[in-house]
mmCIF file of C-alpha atoms in Angstrom:
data_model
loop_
_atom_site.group_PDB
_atom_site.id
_atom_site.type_symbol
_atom_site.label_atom_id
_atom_site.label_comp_id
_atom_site.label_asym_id
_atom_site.label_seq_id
_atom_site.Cartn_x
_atom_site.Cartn_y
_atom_site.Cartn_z
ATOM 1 C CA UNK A 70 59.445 27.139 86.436
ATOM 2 C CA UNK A 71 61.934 30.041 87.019
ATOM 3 C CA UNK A 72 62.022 32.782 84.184
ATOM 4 C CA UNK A 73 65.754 32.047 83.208
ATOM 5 C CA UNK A 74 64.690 28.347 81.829
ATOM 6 C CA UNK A 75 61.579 30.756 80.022
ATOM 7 C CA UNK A 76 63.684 32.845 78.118
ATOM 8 C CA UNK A 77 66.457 30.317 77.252
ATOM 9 C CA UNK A 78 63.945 28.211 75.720
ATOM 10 C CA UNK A 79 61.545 30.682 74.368
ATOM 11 C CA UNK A 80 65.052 32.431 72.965
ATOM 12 C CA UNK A 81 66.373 29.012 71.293
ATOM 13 C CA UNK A 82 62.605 28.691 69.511
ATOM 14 C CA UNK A 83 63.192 32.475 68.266
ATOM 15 C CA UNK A 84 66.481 31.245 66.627
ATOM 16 C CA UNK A 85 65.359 28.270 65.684
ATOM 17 C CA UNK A 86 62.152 29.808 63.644
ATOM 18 C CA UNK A 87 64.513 32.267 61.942
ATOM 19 C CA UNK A 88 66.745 30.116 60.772
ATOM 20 C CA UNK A 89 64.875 29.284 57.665
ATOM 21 C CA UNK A 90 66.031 29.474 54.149
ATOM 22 C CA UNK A 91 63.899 32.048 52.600
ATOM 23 C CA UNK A 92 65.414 30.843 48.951
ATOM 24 C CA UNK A 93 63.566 27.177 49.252
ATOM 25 C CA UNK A 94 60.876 28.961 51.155
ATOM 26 C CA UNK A 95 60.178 30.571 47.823
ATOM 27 C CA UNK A 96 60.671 27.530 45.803
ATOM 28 C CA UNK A 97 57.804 26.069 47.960
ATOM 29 C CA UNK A 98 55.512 28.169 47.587
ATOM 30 C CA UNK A 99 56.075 28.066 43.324
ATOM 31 C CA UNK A 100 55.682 24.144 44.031
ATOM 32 C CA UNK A 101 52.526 24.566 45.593
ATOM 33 C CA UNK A 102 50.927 26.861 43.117
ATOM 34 C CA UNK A 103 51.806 24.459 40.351
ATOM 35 C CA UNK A 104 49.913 21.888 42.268
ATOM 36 C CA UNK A 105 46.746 24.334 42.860
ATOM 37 C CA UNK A 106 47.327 24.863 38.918
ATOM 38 C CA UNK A 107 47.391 21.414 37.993
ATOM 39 C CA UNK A 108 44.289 20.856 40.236
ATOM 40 C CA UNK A 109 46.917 17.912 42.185
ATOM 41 C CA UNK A 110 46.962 17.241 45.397
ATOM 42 C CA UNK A 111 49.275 17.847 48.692
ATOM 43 C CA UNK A 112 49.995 14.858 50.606
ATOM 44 C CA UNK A 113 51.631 15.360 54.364
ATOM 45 C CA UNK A 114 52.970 12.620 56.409
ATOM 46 C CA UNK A 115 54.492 12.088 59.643
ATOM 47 C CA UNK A 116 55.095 9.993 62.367
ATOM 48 C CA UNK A 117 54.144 10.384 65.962
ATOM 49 C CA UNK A 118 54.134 14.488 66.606
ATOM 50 C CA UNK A 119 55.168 15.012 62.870
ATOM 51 C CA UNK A 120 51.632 13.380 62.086
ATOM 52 C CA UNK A 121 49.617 15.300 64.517
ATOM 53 C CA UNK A 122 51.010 18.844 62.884
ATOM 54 C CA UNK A 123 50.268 17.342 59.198
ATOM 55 C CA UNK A 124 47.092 16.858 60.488
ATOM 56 C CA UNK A 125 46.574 20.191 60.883
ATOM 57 C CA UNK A 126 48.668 21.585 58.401
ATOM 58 C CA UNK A 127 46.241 19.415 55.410
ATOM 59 C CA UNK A 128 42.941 20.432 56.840
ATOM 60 C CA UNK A 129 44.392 23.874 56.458
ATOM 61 C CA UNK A 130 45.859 23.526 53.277
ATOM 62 C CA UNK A 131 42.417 22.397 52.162
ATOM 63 C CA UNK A 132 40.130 25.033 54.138
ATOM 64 C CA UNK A 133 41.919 27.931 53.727
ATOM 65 C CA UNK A 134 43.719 28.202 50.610
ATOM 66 C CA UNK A 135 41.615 25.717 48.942
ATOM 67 C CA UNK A 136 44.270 23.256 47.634
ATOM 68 C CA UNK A 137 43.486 19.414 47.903
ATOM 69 C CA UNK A 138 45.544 17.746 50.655
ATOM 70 C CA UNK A 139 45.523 14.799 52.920
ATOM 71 C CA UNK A 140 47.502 12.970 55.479
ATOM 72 C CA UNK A 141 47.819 9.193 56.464
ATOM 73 C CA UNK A 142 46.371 8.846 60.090
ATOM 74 C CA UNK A 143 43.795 6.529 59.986
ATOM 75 C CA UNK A 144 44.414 3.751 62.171
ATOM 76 C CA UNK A 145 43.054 1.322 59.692
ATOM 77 C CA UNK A 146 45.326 2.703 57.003
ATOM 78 C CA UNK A 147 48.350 2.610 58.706
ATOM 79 C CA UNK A 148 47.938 -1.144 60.085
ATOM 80 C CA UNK A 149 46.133 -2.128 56.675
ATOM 81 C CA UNK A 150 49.687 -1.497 54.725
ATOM 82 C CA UNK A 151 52.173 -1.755 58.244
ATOM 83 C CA UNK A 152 50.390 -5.277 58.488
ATOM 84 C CA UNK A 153 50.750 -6.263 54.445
ATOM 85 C CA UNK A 154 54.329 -4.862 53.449
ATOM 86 C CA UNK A 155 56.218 -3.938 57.457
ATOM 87 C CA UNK A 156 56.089 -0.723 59.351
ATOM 88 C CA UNK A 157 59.081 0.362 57.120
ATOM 89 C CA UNK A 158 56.851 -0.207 53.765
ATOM 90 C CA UNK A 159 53.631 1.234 54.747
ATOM 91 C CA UNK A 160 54.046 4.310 53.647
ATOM 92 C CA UNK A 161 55.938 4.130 50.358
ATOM 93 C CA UNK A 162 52.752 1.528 49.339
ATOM 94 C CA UNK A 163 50.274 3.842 50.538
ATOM 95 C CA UNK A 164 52.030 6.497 48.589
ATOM 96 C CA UNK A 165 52.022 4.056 45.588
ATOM 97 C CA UNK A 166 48.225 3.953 46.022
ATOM 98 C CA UNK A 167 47.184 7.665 46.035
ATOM 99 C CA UNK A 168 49.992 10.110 44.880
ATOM 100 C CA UNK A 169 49.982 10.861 40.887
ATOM 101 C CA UNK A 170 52.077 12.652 38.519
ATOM 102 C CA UNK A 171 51.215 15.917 39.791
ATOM 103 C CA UNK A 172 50.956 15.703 43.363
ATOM 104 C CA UNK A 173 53.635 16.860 46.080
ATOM 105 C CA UNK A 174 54.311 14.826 48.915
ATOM 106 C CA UNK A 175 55.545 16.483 52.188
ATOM 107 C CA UNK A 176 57.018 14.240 54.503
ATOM 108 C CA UNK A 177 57.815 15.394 58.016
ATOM 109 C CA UNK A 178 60.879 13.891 60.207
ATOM 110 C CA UNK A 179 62.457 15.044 63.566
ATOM 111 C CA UNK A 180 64.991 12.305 63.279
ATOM 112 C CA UNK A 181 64.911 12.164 59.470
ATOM 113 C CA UNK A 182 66.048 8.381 60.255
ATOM 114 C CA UNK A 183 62.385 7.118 59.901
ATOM 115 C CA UNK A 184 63.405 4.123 57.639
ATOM 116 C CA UNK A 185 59.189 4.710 56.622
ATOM 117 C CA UNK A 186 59.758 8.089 55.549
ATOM 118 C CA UNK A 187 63.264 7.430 53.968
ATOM 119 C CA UNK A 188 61.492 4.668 51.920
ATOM 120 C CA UNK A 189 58.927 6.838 51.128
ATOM 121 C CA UNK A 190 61.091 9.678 49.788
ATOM 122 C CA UNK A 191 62.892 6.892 47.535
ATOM 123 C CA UNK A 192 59.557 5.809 46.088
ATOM 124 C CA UNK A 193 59.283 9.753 45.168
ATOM 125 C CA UNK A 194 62.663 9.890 43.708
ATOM 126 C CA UNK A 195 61.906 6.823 41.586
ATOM 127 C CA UNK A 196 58.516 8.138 40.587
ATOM 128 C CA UNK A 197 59.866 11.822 39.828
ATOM 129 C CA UNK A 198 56.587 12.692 42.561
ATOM 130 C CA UNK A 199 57.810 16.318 43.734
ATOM 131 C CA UNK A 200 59.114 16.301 47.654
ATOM 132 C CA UNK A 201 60.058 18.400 50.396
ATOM 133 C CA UNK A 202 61.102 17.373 53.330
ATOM 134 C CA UNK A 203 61.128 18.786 56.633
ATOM 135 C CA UNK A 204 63.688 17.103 59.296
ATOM 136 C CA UNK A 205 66.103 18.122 62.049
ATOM 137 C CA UNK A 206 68.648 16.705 64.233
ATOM 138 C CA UNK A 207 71.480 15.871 62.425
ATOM 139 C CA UNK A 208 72.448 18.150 59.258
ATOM 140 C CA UNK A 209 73.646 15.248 57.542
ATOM 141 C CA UNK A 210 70.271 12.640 58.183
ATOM 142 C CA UNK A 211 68.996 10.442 55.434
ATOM 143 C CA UNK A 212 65.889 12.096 54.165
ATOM 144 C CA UNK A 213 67.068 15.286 53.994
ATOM 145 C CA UNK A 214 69.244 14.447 50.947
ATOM 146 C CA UNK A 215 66.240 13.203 48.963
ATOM 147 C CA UNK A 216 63.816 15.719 48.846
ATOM 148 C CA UNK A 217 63.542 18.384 45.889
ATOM 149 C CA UNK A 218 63.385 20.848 49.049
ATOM 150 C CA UNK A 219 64.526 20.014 52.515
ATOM 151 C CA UNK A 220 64.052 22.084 55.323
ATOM 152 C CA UNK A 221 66.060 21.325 58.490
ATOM 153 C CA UNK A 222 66.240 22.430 61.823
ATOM 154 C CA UNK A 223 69.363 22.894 63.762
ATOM 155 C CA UNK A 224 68.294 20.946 66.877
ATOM 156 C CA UNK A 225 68.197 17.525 68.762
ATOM 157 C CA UNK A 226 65.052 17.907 70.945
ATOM 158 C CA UNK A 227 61.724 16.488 69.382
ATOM 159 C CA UNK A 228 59.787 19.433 70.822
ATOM 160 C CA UNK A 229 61.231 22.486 68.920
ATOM 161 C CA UNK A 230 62.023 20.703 66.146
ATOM 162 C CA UNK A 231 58.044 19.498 65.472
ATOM 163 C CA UNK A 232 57.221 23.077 66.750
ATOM 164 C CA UNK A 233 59.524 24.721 64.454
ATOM 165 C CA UNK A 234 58.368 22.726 61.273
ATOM 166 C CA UNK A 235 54.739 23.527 62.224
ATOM 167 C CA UNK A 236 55.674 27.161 62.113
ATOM 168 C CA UNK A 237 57.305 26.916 58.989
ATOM 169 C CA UNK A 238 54.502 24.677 57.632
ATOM 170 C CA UNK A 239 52.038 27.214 58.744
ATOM 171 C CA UNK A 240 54.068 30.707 57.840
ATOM 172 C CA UNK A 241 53.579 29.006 54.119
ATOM 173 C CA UNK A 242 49.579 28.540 53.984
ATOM 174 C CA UNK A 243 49.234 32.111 56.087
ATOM 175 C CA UNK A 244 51.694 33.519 52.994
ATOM 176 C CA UNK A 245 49.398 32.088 50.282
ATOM 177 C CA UNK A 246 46.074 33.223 52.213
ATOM 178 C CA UNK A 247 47.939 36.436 52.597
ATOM 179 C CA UNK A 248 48.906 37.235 49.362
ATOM 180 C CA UNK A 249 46.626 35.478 47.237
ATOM 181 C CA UNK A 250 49.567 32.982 45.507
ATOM 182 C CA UNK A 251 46.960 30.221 45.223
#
């Protein structure tokens, strides 16, 4: 690896990462004190990458600023609903099966094509469930017109775009353990 492709890359993360709206980063955090208030719940979901960092972004959620939040990786989850209602249902009926009034739901989409997570943000619209939506690719892709929130980043490859949201993701918990907004 020569240090040209090093700094390109490391230079179009940089830009990438910066390139967040501060405004809805605000609005976020408000959202996610009313859940801490309300004693709700976050729930994160992804596909592929986009479910590894909810993962991690939930357990954090939960351990360090000490609001309630899942994700929906178990195996037998997933194929439980994918196998009862399709691939492109599983996720609004899971949704239908935990989230209440309160909650937030976070759903996380490179693509934001993910006919799973598009369904799912329509089952939050219908519900009035608070959403925010983190996608990339095109500026223009399906989820991110349904979210209360949408955060999008201005890139095609799956890499820094699920490395970007992370960041973001994560720059909101370290802000609450930071400044005590919980």
């Amino acid at each position: 690896m020569d240090n040209k492709f090093v700094n390109n890359y490391n230079q179009d993360l940089s830009n990438l990462l910066n390139n967040i709206n501060v405004k809805d980063l605000n609005k976020s955090i408000e959202l996610i004190k009313r859940v801490k208030k309300k004693d709700a719940k976050i729930i994160i979901a992804g596909n592929g990458g986009s479910a590894a960092l909810s993962s991690h972004v939930a357990v954090d959620f939960t351990k360090t600023t000490k609001i309630r939040a899942t994700n929906f990786n178990e195996a037998d989850l997933i194929t439980c609903f994918a196998n009862d209602y399709g691939y492109e249902n599983w996720l609004s009926q899971a949704l239908k099966s935990y989230v209440k009034k309160n909650d937030l739901v976070i759903l996380v989409s490179s693509s934001g094509q993910s006919k799973n997570m598009i369904n799912a943000a329509n089952f939050c619209k219908k519900q009035k469930i608070s959403l925010i939506t983190f996608t990339g690719f095109s500026k223009t892709n399906n989820l991110r017109k349904l979210g209360k929130i949408n955060f999008w980043c201005d890139s095609k490859s799956y890499n820094k775009v699920e490395m970007t949201h992370h960041v973001w993701l994560l720059m909101i918990v370290d802000y609450m353990i930071k400044f005590k907004s919980t």
